[in-house]
Amino acid sequence: QVRLVQSGAEVKSPGASVKISCKASGYNFKNLVIHWVRQAPGQGLEWMGWINGDNGNTKYSEKFQGRVIFTRDTSASTAYMEVYSLRSEGTAVYYCARRYSNYLYNWFDPWGQGTLVTVSS
Amino acid sequence: EIVLTQSPGTLSLSPGERATLSCRASQSMTTNYLAWYQQKPGQAPRLLLYGASNRAPGIPDRFSGSGSGTDFTLTISRLEPEDFAVYYCHRCGNSPPYTFGPGTRLEIK
């Protein structure tokens, strides 16, 4: 079964960038579509976008377009998200999740354990 | 863009009681694309239901879902202590955006 393991917590200064990894195991990475979701402290879930593990195609939420970049390394079965020009609002837990899709249904499962990014001067 | 709203924002109940959580879409959406997740503090969301009413593997049968069009419901028939958490509905279709509802916090009364 698919398992997603994310990199550890980060503390960054305002204006800095952060790169988070999401390593997949138990499945052919090229068959995965990995989505990224942000959760600010005490807040709900916010979809950020996705990357296709096979061809590297990406789609970004309008809110995050131009502020994040998704990449992947198929040899390492790992997806990455880099967030640029961090601001205090960027303090959040960032999750990766696999979007499962068949001819009828879609859902996000599994999820990574989350990566806390703290933006603080 | 479809917007999901959830009600109530917070639901206070006791173990053994029945919980009914609502998710409303701003426009009619395909039932197949509605999922529900449970999230406990410090944990990632956990898939409960997909296609509005299909339980994910390992999910107890006290969890059920219904609805179509714009109105969807998650029902927990008899609350167990471990069910107190935040619940999110999610539009998970074939194209973005993959909108989440704001969540319903289910707390112990």
PDB file of C-alpha atoms in Angstrom:
ATOM      1  CA  GLN A   1       0.000   0.000   0.000  1.00  0.00           C
ATOM      2  CA  VAL A   2       1.083   3.551  -0.609  1.00  0.00           C
ATOM      3  CA  ARG A   3       2.834   5.374   2.180  1.00  0.00           C
ATOM      4  CA  LEU A   4       3.899   9.025   2.100  1.00  0.00           C
ATOM      5  CA  VAL A   5       6.606  10.301   4.436  1.00  0.00           C
ATOM      6  CA  GLN A   6       7.392  14.004   4.602  1.00  0.00           C
ATOM      7  CA  SER A   7      10.475  15.874   5.668  1.00  0.00           C
ATOM      8  CA  GLY A   8      10.808  17.413   9.100  1.00  0.00           C
ATOM      9  CA  ALA A   9       9.750  20.719  10.584  1.00  0.00           C
ATOM     10  CA  GLU A  10      11.368  23.922   9.382  1.00  0.00           C
ATOM     11  CA  VAL A  11      11.821  27.392  10.833  1.00  0.00           C
ATOM     12  CA  LYS A  12      12.376  30.131   8.292  1.00  0.00           C
ATOM     13  CA  SER A  13      12.771  33.874   8.313  1.00  0.00           C
ATOM     14  CA  PRO A  14      10.352  36.104   6.398  1.00  0.00           C
ATOM     15  CA  GLY A  15      11.350  36.317   2.761  1.00  0.00           C
ATOM     16  CA  ALA A  16      13.124  32.991   2.788  1.00  0.00           C
ATOM     17  CA  SER A  17      12.150  29.872   0.865  1.00  0.00           C
ATOM     18  CA  VAL A  18      11.511  26.353   2.063  1.00  0.00           C
ATOM     19  CA  LYS A  19      11.543  23.046   0.223  1.00  0.00           C
ATOM     20  CA  ILE A  20       9.496  20.164   1.604  1.00  0.00           C
ATOM     21  CA  SER A  21       9.784  16.579   0.443  1.00  0.00           C
ATOM     22  CA  CYS A  22       7.208  13.812   0.257  1.00  0.00           C
ATOM     23  CA  LYS A  23       8.643  10.338  -0.266  1.00  0.00           C
ATOM     24  CA  ALA A  24       6.349   7.640  -1.567  1.00  0.00           C
ATOM     25  CA  SER A  25       6.731   3.924  -1.016  1.00  0.00           C
ATOM     26  CA  GLY A  26       4.684   0.836  -1.745  1.00  0.00           C
ATOM     27  CA  TYR A  27       3.568   1.938  -5.182  1.00  0.00           C
ATOM     28  CA  ASN A  28       4.926   2.907  -8.545  1.00  0.00           C
ATOM     29  CA  PHE A  29       5.655   6.602  -8.117  1.00  0.00           C
ATOM     30  CA  LYS A  30       4.938   7.266 -11.760  1.00  0.00           C
ATOM     31  CA  ASN A  31       1.351   6.167 -11.201  1.00  0.00           C
ATOM     32  CA  LEU A  32       0.821   8.753  -8.471  1.00  0.00           C
ATOM     33  CA  VAL A  33      -0.696  12.199  -8.558  1.00  0.00           C
ATOM     34  CA  ILE A  34       0.468  14.026  -5.459  1.00  0.00           C
ATOM     35  CA  HIS A  35      -1.528  16.942  -4.096  1.00  0.00           C
ATOM     36  CA  TRP A  36      -0.394  19.509  -1.579  1.00  0.00           C
ATOM     37  CA  VAL A  37      -2.646  20.931   1.138  1.00  0.00           C
ATOM     38  CA  ARG A  38      -1.964  23.716   3.603  1.00  0.00           C
ATOM     39  CA  GLN A  39      -3.380  24.027   7.089  1.00  0.00           C
ATOM     40  CA  ALA A  40      -2.695  27.206   9.029  1.00  0.00           C
ATOM     41  CA  PRO A  41      -2.751  26.959  12.832  1.00  0.00           C
ATOM     42  CA  GLY A  42      -6.278  26.287  14.041  1.00  0.00           C
ATOM     43  CA  GLN A  43      -7.650  26.579  10.522  1.00  0.00           C
ATOM     44  CA  GLY A  44      -9.061  24.302   7.868  1.00  0.00           C
ATOM     45  CA  LEU A  45      -7.583  22.537   4.870  1.00  0.00           C
ATOM     46  CA  GLU A  46      -6.598  24.520   1.797  1.00  0.00           C
ATOM     47  CA  TRP A  47      -5.815  22.839  -1.507  1.00  0.00           C
ATOM     48  CA  MET A  48      -2.623  24.151  -3.133  1.00  0.00           C
ATOM     49  CA  GLY A  49      -2.168  22.077  -6.270  1.00  0.00           C
ATOM     50  CA  TRP A  50      -0.808  18.842  -7.655  1.00  0.00           C
ATOM     51  CA  ILE A  51       2.030  17.206  -9.532  1.00  0.00           C
ATOM     52  CA  ASN A  52       1.846  14.157 -11.759  1.00  0.00           C
ATOM     53  CA  GLY A  53       4.511  11.639 -10.786  1.00  0.00           C
ATOM     54  CA  ASP A  54       4.807  10.346 -14.323  1.00  0.00           C
ATOM     55  CA  ASN A  55       5.236  13.395 -16.526  1.00  0.00           C
ATOM     56  CA  GLY A  56       5.822  16.114 -13.937  1.00  0.00           C
ATOM     57  CA  ASN A  57       2.802  18.120 -15.055  1.00  0.00           C
ATOM     58  CA  THR A  58       1.566  20.515 -12.408  1.00  0.00           C
ATOM     59  CA  LYS A  59      -1.533  22.480 -11.560  1.00  0.00           C
ATOM     60  CA  TYR A  60      -1.636  25.245  -8.983  1.00  0.00           C
ATOM     61  CA  SER A  61      -4.470  26.824  -7.094  1.00  0.00           C
ATOM     62  CA  GLU A  62      -4.860  30.423  -8.185  1.00  0.00           C
ATOM     63  CA  LYS A  63      -4.027  31.549  -4.657  1.00  0.00           C
ATOM     64  CA  PHE A  64      -0.626  29.871  -4.722  1.00  0.00           C
ATOM     65  CA  GLN A  65       0.275  30.301  -8.374  1.00  0.00           C
ATOM     66  CA  GLY A  66       3.664  31.986  -8.621  1.00  0.00           C
ATOM     67  CA  ARG A  67       4.445  31.424  -4.944  1.00  0.00           C
ATOM     68  CA  VAL A  68       5.086  27.677  -4.935  1.00  0.00           C
ATOM     69  CA  ILE A  69       6.702  25.213  -7.273  1.00  0.00           C
ATOM     70  CA  PHE A  70       6.143  21.475  -7.359  1.00  0.00           C
ATOM     71  CA  THR A  71       8.842  19.150  -8.621  1.00  0.00           C
ATOM     72  CA  ARG A  72       9.564  15.477  -8.408  1.00  0.00           C
ATOM     73  CA  ASP A  73      12.442  13.023  -8.609  1.00  0.00           C
ATOM     74  CA  THR A  74      11.196   9.732  -9.969  1.00  0.00           C
ATOM     75  CA  SER A  75      14.434   7.940  -9.109  1.00  0.00           C
ATOM     76  CA  ALA A  76      13.857   8.848  -5.455  1.00  0.00           C
ATOM     77  CA  SER A  77      10.065   8.385  -5.575  1.00  0.00           C
ATOM     78  CA  THR A  78       9.817  11.818  -4.036  1.00  0.00           C
ATOM     79  CA  ALA A  79       7.724  14.888  -4.676  1.00  0.00           C
ATOM     80  CA  TYR A  80       8.847  18.327  -3.568  1.00  0.00           C
ATOM     81  CA  MET A  81       7.172  21.619  -2.873  1.00  0.00           C
ATOM     82  CA  GLU A  82       9.154  24.809  -2.650  1.00  0.00           C
ATOM     83  CA  VAL A  83       7.475  27.845  -1.169  1.00  0.00           C
ATOM     84  CA  TYR A  84       9.034  31.199  -1.991  1.00  0.00           C
ATOM     85  CA  SER A  85       9.065  34.550  -0.236  1.00  0.00           C
ATOM     86  CA  LEU A  86       7.633  33.221   2.963  1.00  0.00           C
ATOM     87  CA  ARG A  87       5.495  35.530   5.037  1.00  0.00           C
ATOM     88  CA  SER A  88       4.079  35.041   8.519  1.00  0.00           C
ATOM     89  CA  GLU A  89       0.884  33.722   6.936  1.00  0.00           C
ATOM     90  CA  GLY A  90       2.997  30.911   5.571  1.00  0.00           C
ATOM     91  CA  THR A  91       3.249  29.414   9.030  1.00  0.00           C
ATOM     92  CA  ALA A  92       1.295  26.209   8.584  1.00  0.00           C
ATOM     93  CA  VAL A  93       1.379  22.471   8.350  1.00  0.00           C
ATOM     94  CA  TYR A  94       1.809  21.365   4.775  1.00  0.00           C
ATOM     95  CA  TYR A  95       0.529  17.962   3.732  1.00  0.00           C
ATOM     96  CA  CYS A  96       1.063  15.869   0.663  1.00  0.00           C
ATOM     97  CA  ALA A  97      -1.614  13.377  -0.315  1.00  0.00           C
ATOM     98  CA  ARG A  98      -2.159  10.884  -3.098  1.00  0.00           C
ATOM     99  CA  ARG A  99      -5.250  11.452  -5.175  1.00  0.00           C
ATOM    100  CA  TYR A 100      -6.714   8.067  -5.954  1.00  0.00           C
ATOM    101  CA  SER A 101      -8.846   7.966  -9.063  1.00  0.00           C
ATOM    102  CA  ASN A 102     -10.807   5.264 -10.806  1.00  0.00           C
ATOM    103  CA  TYR A 103     -13.558   5.482 -13.375  1.00  0.00           C
ATOM    104  CA  LEU A 104     -16.106   6.360 -10.679  1.00  0.00           C
ATOM    105  CA  TYR A 105     -14.521   7.997  -7.676  1.00  0.00           C
ATOM    106  CA  ASN A 106     -11.690  10.162  -6.486  1.00  0.00           C
ATOM    107  CA  TRP A 107     -10.313  10.707  -3.036  1.00  0.00           C
ATOM    108  CA  PHE A 108      -7.171  11.772  -1.183  1.00  0.00           C
ATOM    109  CA  ASP A 109      -5.531   8.857   0.558  1.00  0.00           C
ATOM    110  CA  PRO A 110      -3.037   8.324   2.032  1.00  0.00           C
ATOM    111  CA  TRP A 111      -1.738  11.561   3.434  1.00  0.00           C
ATOM    112  CA  GLY A 112       1.759  12.352   4.581  1.00  0.00           C
ATOM    113  CA  GLN A 113       2.219  13.095   8.256  1.00  0.00           C
ATOM    114  CA  GLY A 114       2.555  16.807   7.576  1.00  0.00           C
ATOM    115  CA  THR A 115       5.452  19.243   7.748  1.00  0.00           C
ATOM    116  CA  LEU A 116       5.244  22.248  10.053  1.00  0.00           C
ATOM    117  CA  VAL A 117       6.790  25.371   8.602  1.00  0.00           C
ATOM    118  CA  THR A 118       7.198  28.254  11.005  1.00  0.00           C
ATOM    119  CA  VAL A 119       7.941  31.685   9.612  1.00  0.00           C
ATOM    120  CA  SER A 120       9.460  33.882  12.259  1.00  0.00           C
ATOM    121  CA  SER A 121      11.984  36.648  12.507  1.00  0.00           C
TER     122      SER A 121
ATOM    123  CA  GLU B   1     -15.988  27.443  -8.439  1.00  0.00           C
ATOM    124  CA  ILE B   2     -17.974  25.285  -6.046  1.00  0.00           C
ATOM    125  CA  VAL B   3     -17.817  26.460  -2.446  1.00  0.00           C
ATOM    126  CA  LEU B   4     -18.550  24.005   0.352  1.00  0.00           C
ATOM    127  CA  THR B   5     -20.078  25.115   3.629  1.00  0.00           C
ATOM    128  CA  GLN B   6     -20.430  22.914   6.681  1.00  0.00           C
ATOM    129  CA  SER B   7     -22.816  23.116   9.578  1.00  0.00           C
ATOM    130  CA  PRO B   8     -22.797  23.344  12.429  1.00  0.00           C
ATOM    131  CA  GLY B   9     -19.389  24.809  13.039  1.00  0.00           C
ATOM    132  CA  THR B  10     -19.224  23.023  16.359  1.00  0.00           C
ATOM    133  CA  LEU B  11     -21.377  20.147  17.564  1.00  0.00           C
ATOM    134  CA  SER B  12     -21.423  19.207  21.246  1.00  0.00           C
ATOM    135  CA  LEU B  13     -22.674  15.702  21.973  1.00  0.00           C
ATOM    136  CA  SER B  14     -22.137  12.869  24.413  1.00  0.00           C
ATOM    137  CA  PRO B  15     -20.785   9.393  23.693  1.00  0.00           C
ATOM    138  CA  GLY B  16     -23.559   7.114  22.525  1.00  0.00           C
ATOM    139  CA  GLU B  17     -25.492   9.912  20.857  1.00  0.00           C
ATOM    140  CA  ARG B  18     -26.097  10.306  17.129  1.00  0.00           C
ATOM    141  CA  ALA B  19     -24.202  12.978  15.198  1.00  0.00           C
ATOM    142  CA  THR B  20     -25.439  14.561  11.990  1.00  0.00           C
ATOM    143  CA  LEU B  21     -23.025  16.781  10.089  1.00  0.00           C
ATOM    144  CA  SER B  22     -24.022  18.758   7.025  1.00  0.00           C
ATOM    145  CA  CYS B  23     -22.072  19.802   3.940  1.00  0.00           C
ATOM    146  CA  ARG B  24     -23.677  22.105   1.392  1.00  0.00           C
ATOM    147  CA  ALA B  25     -22.271  22.904  -2.043  1.00  0.00           C
ATOM    148  CA  SER B  26     -22.833  26.283  -3.702  1.00  0.00           C
ATOM    149  CA  GLN B  27     -23.936  24.484  -6.839  1.00  0.00           C
ATOM    150  CA  SER B  28     -24.928  20.979  -7.718  1.00  0.00           C
ATOM    151  CA  MET B  29     -22.022  18.590  -7.818  1.00  0.00           C
ATOM    152  CA  THR B  30     -21.453  15.009  -8.791  1.00  0.00           C
ATOM    153  CA  THR B  31     -22.116  12.732  -5.830  1.00  0.00           C
ATOM    154  CA  ASN B  32     -19.149  10.586  -6.805  1.00  0.00           C
ATOM    155  CA  TYR B  33     -16.826  13.468  -6.033  1.00  0.00           C
ATOM    156  CA  LEU B  34     -17.794  14.126  -2.413  1.00  0.00           C
ATOM    157  CA  ALA B  35     -15.476  12.764   0.259  1.00  0.00           C
ATOM    158  CA  TRP B  36     -15.361  13.092   4.042  1.00  0.00           C
ATOM    159  CA  TYR B  37     -12.290  13.134   6.270  1.00  0.00           C
ATOM    160  CA  GLN B  38     -11.712  13.013  10.001  1.00  0.00           C
ATOM    161  CA  GLN B  39      -8.858  14.921  11.577  1.00  0.00           C
ATOM    162  CA  LYS B  40      -7.653  14.621  15.151  1.00  0.00           C
ATOM    163  CA  PRO B  41      -5.255  17.114  16.767  1.00  0.00           C
ATOM    164  CA  GLY B  42      -1.709  16.735  15.525  1.00  0.00           C
ATOM    165  CA  GLN B  43      -2.681  14.184  12.898  1.00  0.00           C
ATOM    166  CA  ALA B  44      -3.191  14.183   9.164  1.00  0.00           C
ATOM    167  CA  PRO B  45      -6.718  13.919   7.819  1.00  0.00           C
ATOM    168  CA  ARG B  46      -8.078  10.403   7.499  1.00  0.00           C
ATOM    169  CA  LEU B  47     -10.388   9.334   4.687  1.00  0.00           C
ATOM    170  CA  LEU B  48     -13.793   8.225   5.973  1.00  0.00           C
ATOM    171  CA  LEU B  49     -16.124   8.190   2.995  1.00  0.00           C
ATOM    172  CA  TYR B  50     -15.837   8.620  -0.747  1.00  0.00           C
ATOM    173  CA  GLY B  51     -18.557   9.007  -3.337  1.00  0.00           C
ATOM    174  CA  ALA B  52     -20.643  10.549  -0.551  1.00  0.00           C
ATOM    175  CA  SER B  53     -21.623   7.208   0.976  1.00  0.00           C
ATOM    176  CA  ASN B  54     -18.888   4.601   0.514  1.00  0.00           C
ATOM    177  CA  ARG B  55     -16.854   3.799   3.594  1.00  0.00           C
ATOM    178  CA  ALA B  56     -13.089   3.622   3.188  1.00  0.00           C
ATOM    179  CA  PRO B  57     -11.438   0.373   4.259  1.00  0.00           C
ATOM    180  CA  GLY B  58     -11.324  -0.026   8.029  1.00  0.00           C
ATOM    181  CA  ILE B  59     -13.953   2.626   8.753  1.00  0.00           C
ATOM    182  CA  PRO B  60     -16.569   1.384  11.246  1.00  0.00           C
ATOM    183  CA  ASP B  61     -20.119   1.007  10.028  1.00  0.00           C
ATOM    184  CA  ARG B  62     -21.366   3.584  12.540  1.00  0.00           C
ATOM    185  CA  PHE B  63     -20.150   6.119   9.961  1.00  0.00           C
ATOM    186  CA  SER B  64     -22.502   6.642   7.040  1.00  0.00           C
ATOM    187  CA  GLY B  65     -23.014   9.232   4.373  1.00  0.00           C
ATOM    188  CA  SER B  66     -25.852  10.354   2.175  1.00  0.00           C
ATOM    189  CA  GLY B  67     -26.958  13.141  -0.077  1.00  0.00           C
ATOM    190  CA  SER B  68     -26.822  14.379  -3.623  1.00  0.00           C
ATOM    191  CA  GLY B  69     -26.826  17.574  -5.614  1.00  0.00           C
ATOM    192  CA  THR B  70     -25.977  20.305  -3.133  1.00  0.00           C
ATOM    193  CA  ASP B  71     -26.719  18.678   0.225  1.00  0.00           C
ATOM    194  CA  PHE B  72     -24.667  15.956   1.834  1.00  0.00           C
ATOM    195  CA  THR B  73     -24.709  14.445   5.306  1.00  0.00           C
ATOM    196  CA  LEU B  74     -22.270  12.509   7.433  1.00  0.00           C
ATOM    197  CA  THR B  75     -23.931  10.541  10.207  1.00  0.00           C
ATOM    198  CA  ILE B  76     -22.255   8.844  13.137  1.00  0.00           C
ATOM    199  CA  SER B  77     -24.872   6.550  14.601  1.00  0.00           C
ATOM    200  CA  ARG B  78     -23.469   6.081  18.124  1.00  0.00           C
ATOM    201  CA  LEU B  79     -20.567   8.242  19.115  1.00  0.00           C
ATOM    202  CA  GLU B  80     -17.515   6.576  20.532  1.00  0.00           C
ATOM    203  CA  PRO B  81     -14.915   8.578  22.514  1.00  0.00           C
ATOM    204  CA  GLU B  82     -12.471   8.353  19.597  1.00  0.00           C
ATOM    205  CA  ASP B  83     -14.947  10.007  17.207  1.00  0.00           C
ATOM    206  CA  PHE B  84     -14.544  13.455  18.705  1.00  0.00           C
ATOM    207  CA  ALA B  85     -12.534  15.303  16.075  1.00  0.00           C
ATOM    208  CA  VAL B  86     -12.901  17.739  13.185  1.00  0.00           C
ATOM    209  CA  TYR B  87     -14.687  16.537  10.054  1.00  0.00           C
ATOM    210  CA  TYR B  88     -14.184  17.957   6.580  1.00  0.00           C
ATOM    211  CA  CYS B  89     -16.115  17.446   3.401  1.00  0.00           C
ATOM    212  CA  HIS B  90     -14.152  17.647   0.169  1.00  0.00           C
ATOM    213  CA  ARG B  91     -14.945  18.078  -3.471  1.00  0.00           C
ATOM    214  CA  CYS B  92     -12.544  15.657  -5.113  1.00  0.00           C
ATOM    215  CA  GLY B  93     -13.381  15.598  -8.780  1.00  0.00           C
ATOM    216  CA  ASN B  94     -11.462  15.150 -11.982  1.00  0.00           C
ATOM    217  CA  SER B  95     -10.480  18.789 -12.206  1.00  0.00           C
ATOM    218  CA  PRO B  96      -9.527  21.552  -9.802  1.00  0.00           C
ATOM    219  CA  PRO B  97     -10.163  23.196  -7.511  1.00  0.00           C
ATOM    220  CA  TYR B  98     -10.318  20.424  -4.953  1.00  0.00           C
ATOM    221  CA  THR B  99     -12.247  22.443  -2.408  1.00  0.00           C
ATOM    222  CA  PHE B 100     -12.561  21.563   1.258  1.00  0.00           C
ATOM    223  CA  GLY B 101     -15.362  22.661   3.532  1.00  0.00           C
ATOM    224  CA  PRO B 102     -14.395  24.709   6.608  1.00  0.00           C
ATOM    225  CA  GLY B 103     -14.929  21.745   8.919  1.00  0.00           C
ATOM    226  CA  THR B 104     -17.234  20.769  11.778  1.00  0.00           C
ATOM    227  CA  ARG B 105     -15.700  20.338  15.210  1.00  0.00           C
ATOM    228  CA  LEU B 106     -17.365  17.494  17.098  1.00  0.00           C
ATOM    229  CA  GLU B 107     -16.717  17.941  20.792  1.00  0.00           C
ATOM    230  CA  ILE B 108     -17.659  16.085  23.934  1.00  0.00           C
ATOM    231  CA  LYS B 109     -20.558  17.639  25.783  1.00  0.00           C
TER     232      LYS B 109
END
